[in-house]
Coordinates of C-alpha atoms in Angstrom, one line a residue:
M1206 CA 0.0 0.1 0.1
A1207 CA 2.5 2.4 0.9
S1208 CA 4.6 1.5 -2.2
D1209 CA 1.7 2.4 -4.1
T1210 CA 1.2 5.6 -2.5
S1211 CA 4.8 6.5 -3.1
K1212 CA 4.2 5.6 -6.7
A1213 CA 1.4 7.7 -7.2
R1214 CA 3.1 10.8 -5.4
R1215 CA 6.2 10.6 -8.0
K1216 CA 3.6 10.4 -11.1
R1217 CA 2.2 13.8 -9.6
G1218 CA 5.6 15.3 -9.1
I1219 CA 6.4 14.4 -12.6
A1220 CA 3.1 15.8 -14.1
R1221 CA 3.7 18.8 -11.9
V1222 CA 7.0 19.6 -13.2
W1223 CA 6.4 18.6 -16.9
D1224 CA 2.9 19.6 -17.3
R1225 CA 2.7 22.7 -15.4
R1226 CA 6.0 24.1 -14.4
L1227 CA 7.9 23.2 -18.0
L1228 CA 4.9 23.8 -20.3
P1229 CA 5.8 27.7 -20.7
A1230 CA 9.6 26.7 -21.5
A1231 CA 8.2 24.0 -24.0
A1232 CA 5.8 26.4 -25.6
L1233 CA 8.4 28.9 -26.1
S1234 CA 11.1 26.7 -27.4
L1235 CA 8.8 25.3 -30.0
A1236 CA 7.8 28.7 -31.1
L1237 CA 11.4 29.8 -31.4
C1238 CA 12.5 26.6 -32.8
F1239 CA 9.6 26.5 -35.5
L1240 CA 10.3 30.4 -36.1
L1241 CA 13.9 30.2 -37.1
L1242 CA 14.5 26.4 -38.2
F1243 CA 11.4 25.6 -39.9
Y1244 CA 9.2 28.3 -40.6
A1245 CA 12.0 31.4 -41.6
P1246 CA 14.0 29.0 -44.3
L1247 CA 11.0 27.6 -45.6
E1248 CA 9.2 31.0 -45.9
I1249 CA 12.2 32.5 -47.7
Y1250 CA 12.5 29.7 -50.0
C1251 CA 8.9 30.2 -51.3
N1252 CA 9.1 33.7 -51.7
N1253 CA 12.3 33.5 -53.7
Y1254 CA 12.3 30.0 -54.8
G1255 CA 13.7 30.9 -58.0
E1256 CA 17.0 31.9 -56.6
F1257 CA 17.7 28.3 -55.1
W1258 CA 18.6 25.3 -56.9
F1259 CA 17.2 22.7 -54.6
S1260 CA 13.8 21.9 -54.0
F1261 CA 11.0 22.7 -51.5
S1262 CA 10.8 18.8 -50.4
L1263 CA 14.5 18.7 -50.3
L1264 CA 14.7 21.9 -48.0
L1265 CA 11.7 20.5 -45.9
K1266 CA 13.3 16.9 -45.1
T1267 CA 16.6 18.8 -44.3
M1268 CA 15.4 21.2 -42.0
L1269 CA 12.7 19.2 -40.1
P1270 CA 14.6 17.0 -38.2
V1271 CA 16.9 19.9 -37.4
F1272 CA 14.1 21.6 -35.7
V1273 CA 12.9 18.7 -33.8
I1274 CA 16.3 18.0 -32.3
A1275 CA 16.6 21.9 -31.5
F1276 CA 13.5 21.7 -29.5
L1277 CA 13.9 18.8 -27.6
L1278 CA 17.3 20.2 -26.4
L1279 CA 16.0 23.7 -25.8
T1280 CA 13.3 21.9 -23.8
A1281 CA 15.8 19.7 -21.7
L1282 CA 17.8 22.8 -21.0
S1283 CA 14.8 24.4 -19.7
A1284 CA 14.3 21.4 -17.6
L1285 CA 17.8 21.9 -16.0
V1286 CA 17.0 25.5 -15.4
L1287 CA 13.9 24.6 -13.7
R1288 CA 16.1 22.4 -11.1
L1289 CA 17.9 25.6 -10.2
G1290 CA 14.9 27.2 -8.6
T1291 CA 11.7 29.2 -9.0
K1292 CA 13.5 32.4 -9.3
A1293 CA 16.3 31.3 -11.9
Y1294 CA 13.4 29.9 -14.1
T1295 CA 11.4 32.8 -13.9
V1296 CA 14.0 35.0 -15.0
F1297 CA 15.2 32.6 -17.6
L1298 CA 11.4 32.6 -19.0
A1299 CA 11.5 36.3 -18.9
L1300 CA 14.7 36.5 -21.0
F1301 CA 13.7 33.7 -23.1
S1302 CA 10.1 35.2 -24.1
A1303 CA 11.6 38.7 -24.7
A1304 CA 14.3 37.3 -27.2
L1305 CA 11.6 35.5 -29.2
L1306 CA 9.5 38.6 -29.1
S1307 CA 12.4 40.7 -30.3
V1308 CA 13.5 38.5 -32.8
Y1309 CA 10.1 37.8 -34.5
V1310 CA 9.6 41.7 -34.6
Q1311 CA 13.2 42.1 -36.0
G1312 CA 12.6 39.8 -38.9
T1313 CA 9.1 40.4 -39.6
F1314 CA 8.8 44.1 -39.5
F1315 CA 12.4 45.6 -39.7
V1316 CA 13.6 43.8 -42.9
G1317 CA 13.4 47.0 -45.5
R1318 CA 16.9 47.9 -44.7
L1319 CA 18.9 44.7 -45.2
P1320 CA 21.7 45.2 -47.6
P1321 CA 21.8 42.8 -50.7
L1322 CA 23.3 39.1 -50.2
D1323 CA 25.2 39.5 -54.0
G1324 CA 28.6 39.2 -52.7
N1325 CA 29.3 42.8 -52.7
P1326 CA 31.2 44.5 -49.7
V1327 CA 29.2 46.2 -47.2
D1328 CA 29.7 49.5 -45.4
W1329 CA 28.0 48.7 -42.0
S1330 CA 28.4 52.2 -40.6
L1331 CA 25.6 53.0 -42.7
Y1332 CA 23.2 51.2 -40.5
A1333 CA 24.3 52.6 -37.3
G1334 CA 20.5 53.6 -36.7
Q1335 CA 19.2 50.3 -37.6
R1336 CA 21.5 48.8 -34.6
V1337 CA 20.0 51.4 -32.3
V1338 CA 16.2 50.2 -33.5
S1339 CA 17.3 46.7 -32.7
C1340 CA 18.2 47.8 -28.9
V1341 CA 15.2 49.7 -28.6
I1342 CA 13.4 46.7 -29.7
L1343 CA 14.8 44.3 -27.4
A1344 CA 14.3 46.8 -24.6
L1345 CA 10.5 47.3 -25.1
C1346 CA 10.1 43.5 -25.3
L1347 CA 12.1 43.1 -21.9
A1348 CA 10.0 45.9 -20.5
A1349 CA 6.8 44.4 -21.7
V1350 CA 7.4 40.8 -20.6
F1351 CA 8.6 42.0 -16.9
L1352 CA 5.5 44.5 -16.8
A1353 CA 3.0 41.6 -17.7
L1354 CA 5.0 39.4 -14.9
R1355 CA 4.4 42.4 -12.3
L1356 CA 0.5 42.5 -13.4
L1357 CA -0.4 38.9 -13.7
G1358 CA 1.8 37.2 -11.3
R1359 CA 4.0 34.3 -12.0
R1360 CA 1.3 31.9 -12.2
R1361 CA -0.9 33.7 -14.7
W1362 CA 2.1 35.1 -16.5
E1363 CA 3.2 31.5 -17.0
S1364 CA 0.3 30.4 -18.4
A1365 CA 0.1 33.5 -20.7
L1366 CA 3.7 32.4 -21.9
C1367 CA 2.0 29.1 -22.9
W1368 CA -0.7 30.9 -25.2
L1369 CA 2.2 33.1 -26.6
G1370 CA 4.2 30.1 -27.6
G1371 CA 1.5 27.8 -29.0
G1372 CA -0.5 31.0 -30.6
M1373 CA 2.5 31.9 -32.6
T1374 CA 3.4 28.6 -33.5
L1375 CA -0.2 28.0 -34.8
M1376 CA 0.0 31.6 -36.7
L1377 CA 3.4 30.8 -37.9
A1378 CA 2.2 27.6 -39.6
V1379 CA -1.0 29.0 -41.2
T1380 CA 1.1 31.7 -42.6
L1381 CA 3.6 29.3 -44.0
A1382 CA 0.7 27.0 -45.4
V1383 CA -0.7 30.1 -47.0
V1384 CA 2.6 31.0 -48.5
C1385 CA 3.3 27.8 -50.1
I1386 CA -0.1 27.4 -51.7
I1387 CA -0.2 30.9 -53.1
T1388 CA 3.6 30.8 -54.6
G1389 CA 3.2 27.0 -55.5
A1390 CA 6.8 26.7 -54.3
Y1391 CA 6.0 23.2 -52.9
K1392 CA 5.5 21.7 -56.1
T1393 CA 8.2 19.5 -57.9
R1394 CA 10.8 21.3 -59.9
T1395 CA 12.5 19.3 -62.4
Y1396 CA 13.7 21.9 -65.0
E1397 CA 17.6 23.1 -65.4
L1398 CA 19.0 25.7 -67.6
S1399 CA 22.0 24.2 -69.7
I1400 CA 24.6 25.5 -71.7
D1401 CA 25.2 22.5 -73.8
D1402 CA 23.8 24.1 -77.2
Q1403 CA 25.1 27.7 -76.2
M1404 CA 27.2 27.7 -79.4
A1405 CA 24.7 25.7 -81.4
L1406 CA 23.5 27.9 -84.3
S1407 CA 21.1 27.7 -87.3
D1408 CA 22.1 28.0 -90.8
D1409 CA 18.6 29.1 -91.7
K1410 CA 17.8 32.3 -89.1
N1411 CA 19.2 33.3 -85.8
Y1412 CA 18.1 36.1 -83.5
I1413 CA 20.7 36.7 -80.9
I1414 CA 20.2 39.7 -77.7
L1415 CA 23.5 39.6 -76.3
M1416 CA 22.6 41.3 -72.8
V1417 CA 25.7 43.0 -71.0
D1418 CA 24.6 43.8 -67.7
A1419 CA 25.2 47.5 -66.8
V1420 CA 27.4 48.8 -69.5
D1421 CA 26.7 52.4 -69.3
A1422 CA 26.3 54.5 -72.6
E1423 CA 28.5 57.1 -71.4
V1424 CA 31.5 55.1 -70.5
F1425 CA 31.0 53.3 -73.8
S1426 CA 31.1 56.5 -75.5
G1427 CA 34.2 57.4 -73.9
L1428 CA 35.6 53.9 -74.9
L1429 CA 35.0 54.5 -78.3
A1430 CA 36.4 58.1 -78.4
D1431 CA 39.6 56.3 -77.2
H1432 CA 39.7 53.3 -79.7
P1433 CA 37.6 54.8 -83.0
E1434 CA 39.0 51.5 -84.6
Y1435 CA 35.7 49.7 -83.1
E1436 CA 33.4 51.7 -85.1
T1437 CA 34.9 50.3 -88.3
G1438 CA 35.8 46.7 -87.0
V1439 CA 33.5 45.0 -85.0
L1440 CA 30.7 47.5 -84.6
R1441 CA 30.8 48.5 -88.3
D1442 CA 27.2 47.1 -89.2
F1443 CA 25.7 48.3 -86.1
T1444 CA 23.3 51.2 -85.5
R1445 CA 23.8 52.5 -82.2
Y1446 CA 21.1 54.6 -80.4
T1447 CA 22.7 57.2 -78.2
N1448 CA 19.7 58.6 -76.5
V1449 CA 18.1 55.5 -74.9
L1450 CA 16.3 55.4 -71.4
S1451 CA 16.2 52.0 -69.8
G1452 CA 13.0 52.2 -67.5
Y1453 CA 14.2 50.5 -64.4
H1454 CA 17.5 50.7 -62.6
I1455 CA 17.9 46.9 -61.8
T1456 CA 17.6 43.6 -64.0
Q1457 CA 14.7 41.9 -62.4
Y1458 CA 12.4 44.7 -63.6
S1459 CA 14.3 45.7 -66.8
I1460 CA 14.1 42.5 -68.5
P1461 CA 10.3 41.5 -68.4
M1462 CA 9.4 45.2 -69.1
F1463 CA 11.4 45.3 -72.5
L1464 CA 10.5 41.9 -73.7
S1465 CA 6.9 42.4 -73.1
G1466 CA 6.2 46.1 -73.4
E1467 CA 4.4 46.2 -70.2
W1468 CA 5.4 48.4 -67.2
Y1469 CA 5.4 47.0 -63.4
E1470 CA 3.6 49.5 -61.4
R1471 CA 3.0 46.8 -58.4
A1472 CA -0.5 46.6 -59.0
E1473 CA -0.1 42.7 -58.6
P1474 CA 2.5 40.3 -57.2
Y1475 CA 6.0 40.6 -59.2
E1476 CA 5.9 37.1 -59.5
E1477 CA 2.5 37.1 -61.4
Y1478 CA 3.8 40.1 -63.6
F1479 CA 7.1 38.5 -64.4
S1480 CA 5.3 35.0 -65.5
R1481 CA 2.7 37.0 -67.6
A1482 CA 5.5 39.3 -69.2
F1483 CA 7.4 36.2 -70.5
R1484 CA 4.1 34.1 -71.5
D1485 CA 2.0 37.0 -73.0
S1486 CA 5.0 38.8 -74.8
A1487 CA 4.0 39.4 -78.5
F1488 CA 7.5 39.2 -79.4
L1489 CA 8.1 35.6 -77.7
R1490 CA 4.8 34.5 -79.0
E1491 CA 5.8 35.4 -82.5
L1492 CA 9.1 33.6 -82.4
R1493 CA 7.5 30.5 -81.2
R1494 CA 4.9 30.8 -84.1
Q1495 CA 8.1 31.3 -86.5
K1496 CA 9.4 27.9 -85.1
Y1497 CA 12.3 29.7 -83.3
A1498 CA 14.0 27.3 -80.8
L1499 CA 14.3 29.8 -77.4
D1500 CA 17.5 29.6 -75.4
F1501 CA 17.5 31.7 -72.6
Y1502 CA 21.0 31.9 -70.7
T1503 CA 19.9 34.1 -67.8
D1504 CA 18.5 33.4 -64.2
T1505 CA 16.0 35.8 -64.9
V1506 CA 13.1 33.8 -66.3
P1507 CA 10.3 32.8 -64.6
Y1508 CA 10.5 28.8 -63.6
D1509 CA 7.0 28.3 -65.2
F1510 CA 8.3 29.5 -68.5
Y1511 CA 11.0 26.9 -68.5
P1512 CA 9.2 24.0 -70.6
E1513 CA 8.8 26.6 -73.4
L1514 CA 12.8 26.7 -73.9
S1515 CA 15.0 24.5 -75.7
N1516 CA 17.8 24.9 -73.4
V1517 CA 16.7 22.8 -70.6
Y1518 CA 16.8 19.5 -69.2
E1519 CA 15.2 17.5 -66.3
S1520 CA 17.0 17.1 -63.1
T1521 CA 16.5 17.9 -59.3
G1522 CA 19.9 18.2 -58.5
E1523 CA 21.7 16.4 -56.0
L1524 CA 22.5 17.7 -52.4
T1525 CA 26.2 16.9 -51.3
D1526 CA 26.7 18.3 -48.1
P1527 CA 23.2 18.4 -45.9
L1528 CA 25.1 19.6 -42.7
G1529 CA 26.2 22.4 -45.1
L1530 CA 22.5 23.3 -46.3
V1531 CA 21.8 23.5 -42.5
K1532 CA 24.5 25.9 -41.7
K1533 CA 23.8 28.1 -44.9
E1534 CA 20.3 28.4 -44.4
L1535 CA 20.9 29.2 -40.4
R1536 CA 23.3 32.1 -41.7
L1537 CA 20.6 33.2 -44.3
V1538 CA 17.8 33.0 -41.1
G1539 CA 20.3 35.0 -38.9
F1540 CA 20.9 37.5 -41.5
R1541 CA 17.1 38.3 -41.4
Y1542 CA 16.1 37.8 -37.8
A1543 CA 19.3 39.0 -35.6
P1544 CA 19.9 42.3 -34.5
Y1545 CA 21.8 44.5 -36.8
S1546 CA 24.9 44.5 -34.4
L1547 CA 25.0 40.4 -35.0
K1548 CA 23.9 40.7 -39.1
P1549 CA 27.5 41.2 -40.0
I1550 CA 28.5 37.6 -38.5
F1551 CA 25.6 35.8 -40.6
R1552 CA 26.2 37.7 -44.2
F1553 CA 27.2 35.6 -46.9
D1554 CA 26.7 35.6 -50.8
A1555 CA 23.7 33.9 -51.4
L1556 CA 25.3 32.4 -54.4
D1557 CA 27.2 30.0 -51.8
F1558 CA 24.3 27.7 -51.9
D1559 CA 25.4 26.5 -55.5
S1560 CA 28.7 24.9 -54.0
L1561 CA 26.4 22.1 -52.2
R1562 CA 25.1 20.9 -55.5
S1563 CA 26.6 17.6 -57.3
R1564 CA 28.1 18.7 -60.6
E1565 CA 28.5 15.3 -61.9
H1566 CA 26.4 14.7 -64.9
L1567 CA 25.2 18.3 -64.7
P1568 CA 25.7 20.6 -67.9
Y1569 CA 24.7 23.6 -65.8
I1570 CA 27.2 26.3 -65.0
P1571 CA 26.7 30.0 -64.2
V1572 CA 25.2 31.3 -67.4
T1573 CA 26.0 35.1 -66.9
A1574 CA 29.7 35.1 -66.6
N1575 CA 31.8 37.0 -69.1
I1576 CA 34.8 34.4 -68.5
D1577 CA 32.4 31.3 -68.9
F1578 CA 31.1 32.7 -72.0
D1579 CA 34.6 33.3 -73.2
E1580 CA 35.5 29.5 -72.3
S1581 CA 32.4 28.2 -74.0
M1582 CA 33.3 29.9 -77.2
D1583 CA 37.1 28.2 -77.1
T1584 CA 35.8 24.7 -76.0
R1585 CA 32.1 24.2 -77.3
P1586 CA 31.9 23.6 -81.1
A1587 CA 29.4 25.8 -83.2
E1588 CA 27.2 23.2 -84.6
L1589 CA 24.7 24.2 -87.4
S1590 CA 21.3 22.9 -87.7
G1591 CA 18.2 23.7 -89.7
T1592 CA 16.1 25.0 -86.3
K1593 CA 15.7 28.6 -86.3
R1594 CA 17.1 29.8 -83.1
F1595 CA 16.6 32.8 -80.6
K1596 CA 19.2 33.0 -78.1
F1597 CA 19.3 35.5 -75.1
I1598 CA 22.6 35.8 -73.5
H1599 CA 23.2 37.5 -70.4
L1600 CA 26.8 38.5 -69.5
D1601 CA 28.2 40.0 -66.4
G1602 CA 29.1 43.1 -68.4
A1603 CA 30.6 45.9 -66.6
H1604 CA 28.7 45.4 -63.4
N1605 CA 30.0 46.9 -60.0
G1606 CA 31.1 44.3 -57.5
S1607 CA 33.4 41.2 -57.9
F1608 CA 33.9 41.0 -61.5
N1609 CA 37.1 42.4 -61.7
Q1610 CA 38.2 41.6 -65.2
V1611 CA 40.8 43.3 -67.7
L1612 CA 42.1 42.2 -71.1
Q1613 CA 45.7 41.2 -71.3
D1614 CA 47.3 39.9 -74.6
G1615 CA 43.7 38.9 -75.8
K1616 CA 42.7 37.2 -72.8
I1617 CA 40.2 38.0 -70.0
V1618 CA 42.2 38.2 -66.7
L1619 CA 40.7 38.4 -63.2
E1620 CA 42.4 40.2 -60.9
E1621 CA 42.3 41.4 -57.1
R1622 CA 42.3 45.0 -57.9
F1623 CA 39.5 46.9 -58.7
S1624 CA 38.6 47.1 -62.7
S1625 CA 37.2 50.1 -64.0
A1626 CA 33.9 50.1 -66.0
A1627 CA 35.9 51.2 -68.9
D1628 CA 38.0 47.7 -68.6
K1629 CA 35.1 45.7 -68.3
T1630 CA 33.2 47.4 -71.0
A1631 CA 36.5 46.5 -73.1
V1632 CA 35.9 42.8 -72.2
C1633 CA 32.3 42.9 -73.7
L1634 CA 33.6 44.2 -77.0
F1635 CA 36.5 41.5 -76.7
L1636 CA 33.5 39.0 -76.5
L1637 CA 31.3 40.4 -79.0
E1638 CA 34.4 40.6 -81.5
K1639 CA 35.0 37.1 -80.6
Y1640 CA 31.3 35.7 -81.2
T1641 CA 30.6 37.7 -84.4
A1642 CA 33.8 35.9 -85.9
I1643 CA 32.2 32.6 -85.0
L1644 CA 29.1 33.8 -86.8
R1645 CA 31.5 34.5 -90.0
E1646 CA 33.3 31.5 -89.7
Q1647 CA 30.1 29.5 -89.8
G1648 CA 28.5 31.5 -92.9
V1649 CA 25.6 32.7 -90.7
Y1650 CA 26.5 36.3 -90.0
D1651 CA 24.2 37.9 -92.6
D1652 CA 21.3 35.3 -91.6
T1653 CA 21.6 36.7 -88.0
V1654 CA 19.9 39.5 -85.9
L1655 CA 22.3 40.7 -83.3
V1656 CA 21.4 42.9 -80.4
V1657 CA 23.8 44.4 -77.9
M1658 CA 22.5 45.8 -75.1
S1659 CA 22.4 46.7 -71.4
D1660 CA 19.6 46.3 -69.3
H1661 CA 20.6 49.4 -67.4
G1662 CA 23.7 51.5 -66.9
Q1663 CA 26.0 51.8 -64.1
H1664 CA 26.6 54.0 -61.2
T1665 CA 29.9 55.0 -59.7
P1666 CA 31.2 52.8 -57.4
G1667 CA 31.4 54.4 -54.0
D1668 CA 28.1 56.3 -54.4
S1669 CA 26.1 56.7 -51.3
L1670 CA 23.2 54.5 -51.0
E1671 CA 21.5 57.3 -49.1
D1672 CA 21.6 59.5 -52.1
E1673 CA 19.3 58.0 -54.3
T1674 CA 20.4 59.5 -57.6
W1675 CA 22.6 56.7 -58.0
M1676 CA 19.9 54.9 -59.1
L1677 CA 19.2 57.8 -61.9
R1678 CA 23.1 57.0 -63.0
R1679 CA 21.8 53.7 -64.0
A1680 CA 19.0 55.2 -66.5
D1681 CA 21.5 55.3 -69.4
P1682 CA 22.1 51.9 -71.1
V1683 CA 23.9 50.7 -74.3
F1684 CA 21.7 49.8 -77.4
L1685 CA 23.2 48.5 -80.7
V1686 CA 21.3 46.6 -83.4
K1687 CA 22.4 44.7 -86.7
G1688 CA 19.6 43.4 -88.7
F1689 CA 19.4 40.4 -91.1
G1690 CA 21.9 41.1 -93.9
E1691 CA 22.8 44.6 -92.6
H1692 CA 26.2 46.0 -93.8
H1693 CA 27.5 49.3 -93.3
E1694 CA 31.1 51.0 -93.8
R1695 CA 31.2 52.2 -90.1
M1696 CA 28.7 52.0 -87.2
A1697 CA 25.8 54.2 -87.7
E1698 CA 24.2 56.5 -85.0
D1699 CA 20.7 57.5 -84.1
S1700 CA 20.2 60.3 -81.7
R1701 CA 16.4 60.0 -81.3
P1702 CA 14.9 59.8 -78.2
I1703 CA 13.5 56.2 -77.2
S1704 CA 12.4 54.1 -74.2
Y1705 CA 13.0 50.5 -73.5
I1706 CA 9.4 50.3 -73.1
E1707 CA 9.4 50.6 -76.9
L1708 CA 11.8 47.4 -77.5
S1709 CA 9.3 44.7 -77.8
G1710 CA 7.7 46.5 -80.9
A1711 CA 11.2 47.2 -82.3
F1712 CA 12.1 43.7 -82.0
R1713 CA 9.2 42.2 -83.8
K1714 CA 10.2 44.8 -86.6
L1715 CA 13.7 43.0 -86.7
L1716 CA 11.9 39.7 -86.9
D1717 CA 10.3 40.9 -89.9
G1718 CA 13.6 42.1 -91.5
S1719 CA 13.8 45.7 -90.9
G1720 CA 17.5 47.2 -90.4
G1721 CA 18.8 48.6 -87.3
G1722 CA 17.9 52.2 -88.0
E1723 CA 14.0 51.6 -89.1
L1724 CA 13.0 50.5 -85.6
F1725 CA 11.6 53.6 -83.9
E1726 CA 9.2 56.3 -85.1
A1727 CA 10.6 59.7 -85.6
R1728 CA 10.1 62.2 -82.5
P1729 CA 11.2 65.6 -80.9
A1730 CA 14.3 65.8 -79.0
D1731 CA 12.4 66.9 -76.2
S1732 CA 10.3 64.1 -76.0
V1733 CA 9.2 63.1 -72.2
R1734 CA 10.0 59.7 -71.0
R1735 CA 9.1 57.7 -67.9
F1736 CA 11.6 56.2 -65.6
F1737 CA 11.4 54.3 -62.3
T1738 CA 13.6 53.9 -59.1
T1739 CA 13.0 51.8 -56.1
D1740 CA 13.8 52.7 -52.3
T1741 CA 17.2 52.1 -51.6
Y1742 CA 16.3 49.4 -49.3
N1743 CA 13.0 48.1 -50.5
W1744 CA 12.7 47.3 -54.3
D1745 CA 9.1 46.7 -53.7
V1746 CA 8.3 50.5 -53.6
L1747 CA 8.7 52.3 -57.1
H1748 CA 9.0 55.8 -57.5
E1749 CA 8.1 57.5 -60.9
Y1750 CA 10.1 60.1 -62.8
E1751 CA 9.8 62.1 -66.0
Q1752 CA 12.8 62.3 -68.2
C1753 CA 13.5 64.9 -71.1
G1754 CA 17.0 65.2 -72.6
S1755 CA 20.0 63.1 -72.2
P1756 CA 19.7 60.2 -69.6
S1757 CA 23.3 60.7 -68.4
D1758 CA 22.2 64.3 -67.2
I1759 CA 20.6 63.8 -63.7
G1760 CA 18.9 67.2 -64.0
S1761 CA 16.9 65.9 -66.9
F1762 CA 14.9 63.7 -64.4
T1763 CA 11.8 65.1 -62.6
A1764 CA 10.0 63.2 -59.8
T1765 CA 6.2 63.0 -60.5
G1766 CA 5.5 62.3 -56.9
R1767 CA 3.7 59.0 -57.8
V1768 CA 4.8 56.0 -55.7
F1769 CA 3.9 52.4 -56.6
S1770 CA 3.9 50.0 -53.5

């Protein structure tokens, strides 16, 4: 009888410890682990899945055990703290709940001023104000927690923490489910871009757009002034338009706009516009109608358009290092949710995820690297077929950042020092000269439309991101075009004002046989054109400008005051 009574007491004691006293810590542990180790990685993936090579299911299978293990360990740690006594446990719960609240608030409501994860160096001194914001958030959360403790009393306060942890977990789970359904990121992704046929050409007709990212028209003009031989050499059959306005200062908005002829004004989610711009583009539809094979060598293509491309293959990819994926996901989550003082610890290049992918049997390599394109021209045979081909080849161009490339003895050399925009523009002309030589060697030069363009211009490295005129300095792109069978003694120039919103129609004229100088209607020099910039730290907010004059002149832009968000 005494033995039965002792057992009953032990069971009641265990129930009191685990069901009552440990329950708040378990609820908070569940919420924190779910937020950082499950919800955040999957939510970031769903809203940016076009930037990751791996599938939703692979990420889910990788992070689920990490979430479960972390939850069990954190709950066990809470049990150890509970054994130290009521006061220690109360302080632990207070700090724990304040940390949970501050992390959630930081990562949910204060992500508009995050520096980009593009590999470029960050001047963290520009974010001193955000560090203050992080400290204020933490202080307010601590104050709220201790105030609730004082007003509610320990027992009711612990009960409230149970509701806080459970409610937050449920809210995050519902949010994640909705995001997954809306984005469709949970669906199996099987298509990958390939460069196997990058040098494949047609002996019938070829239509090639060579997009050299961020080559600036003003820099290009300076290079031609120093090297006039380009105008009678590689560029002699082209018409250069010298007064062109790009429309947007960033690639992700520029490409769908000039292919579709449709502005993006934030009236719908970007993903819907992005998909429709390719799917409903009159230019791309006409290419398909005329039986052109479509090859896109760029990462700026909506995934649901991949089945329309000929340079794709089916593959899910293989993860070589699951632990490495967990580490990189934790860095990505930490970069978003950590206080600003800790963000430099977590910052990394988003392209690092690609290092976790098995390269065996995969023809895919980054398709926008100047040096990779150069290597393709040297190593991949230029094979001819009867299929008409459209190629959109997106190169590094002269972008600011880590592409420190110069020409030395007819070769592209990577240097540690910063290479100038002129150096990198010269690299682009070298690649164009090499590519046109291949077209001539294969006897298809006259049967080829060739457009050489940048998606936008480039600002000066070192421009303050607080000064939004740096975006306006990206409004001046390079645009040159050669039609079927077109020949000149030297490069022609056309100074009429045009905008990239007109390119979709111009591209169709080229397809119908128009020459490079016959693409746009005559218009007065003082024509007003439209240009958009974003917020420096939030590319989802668009500011409209009207522009009249030369795009290289900052004074030619006037803010209309219209904001699209």
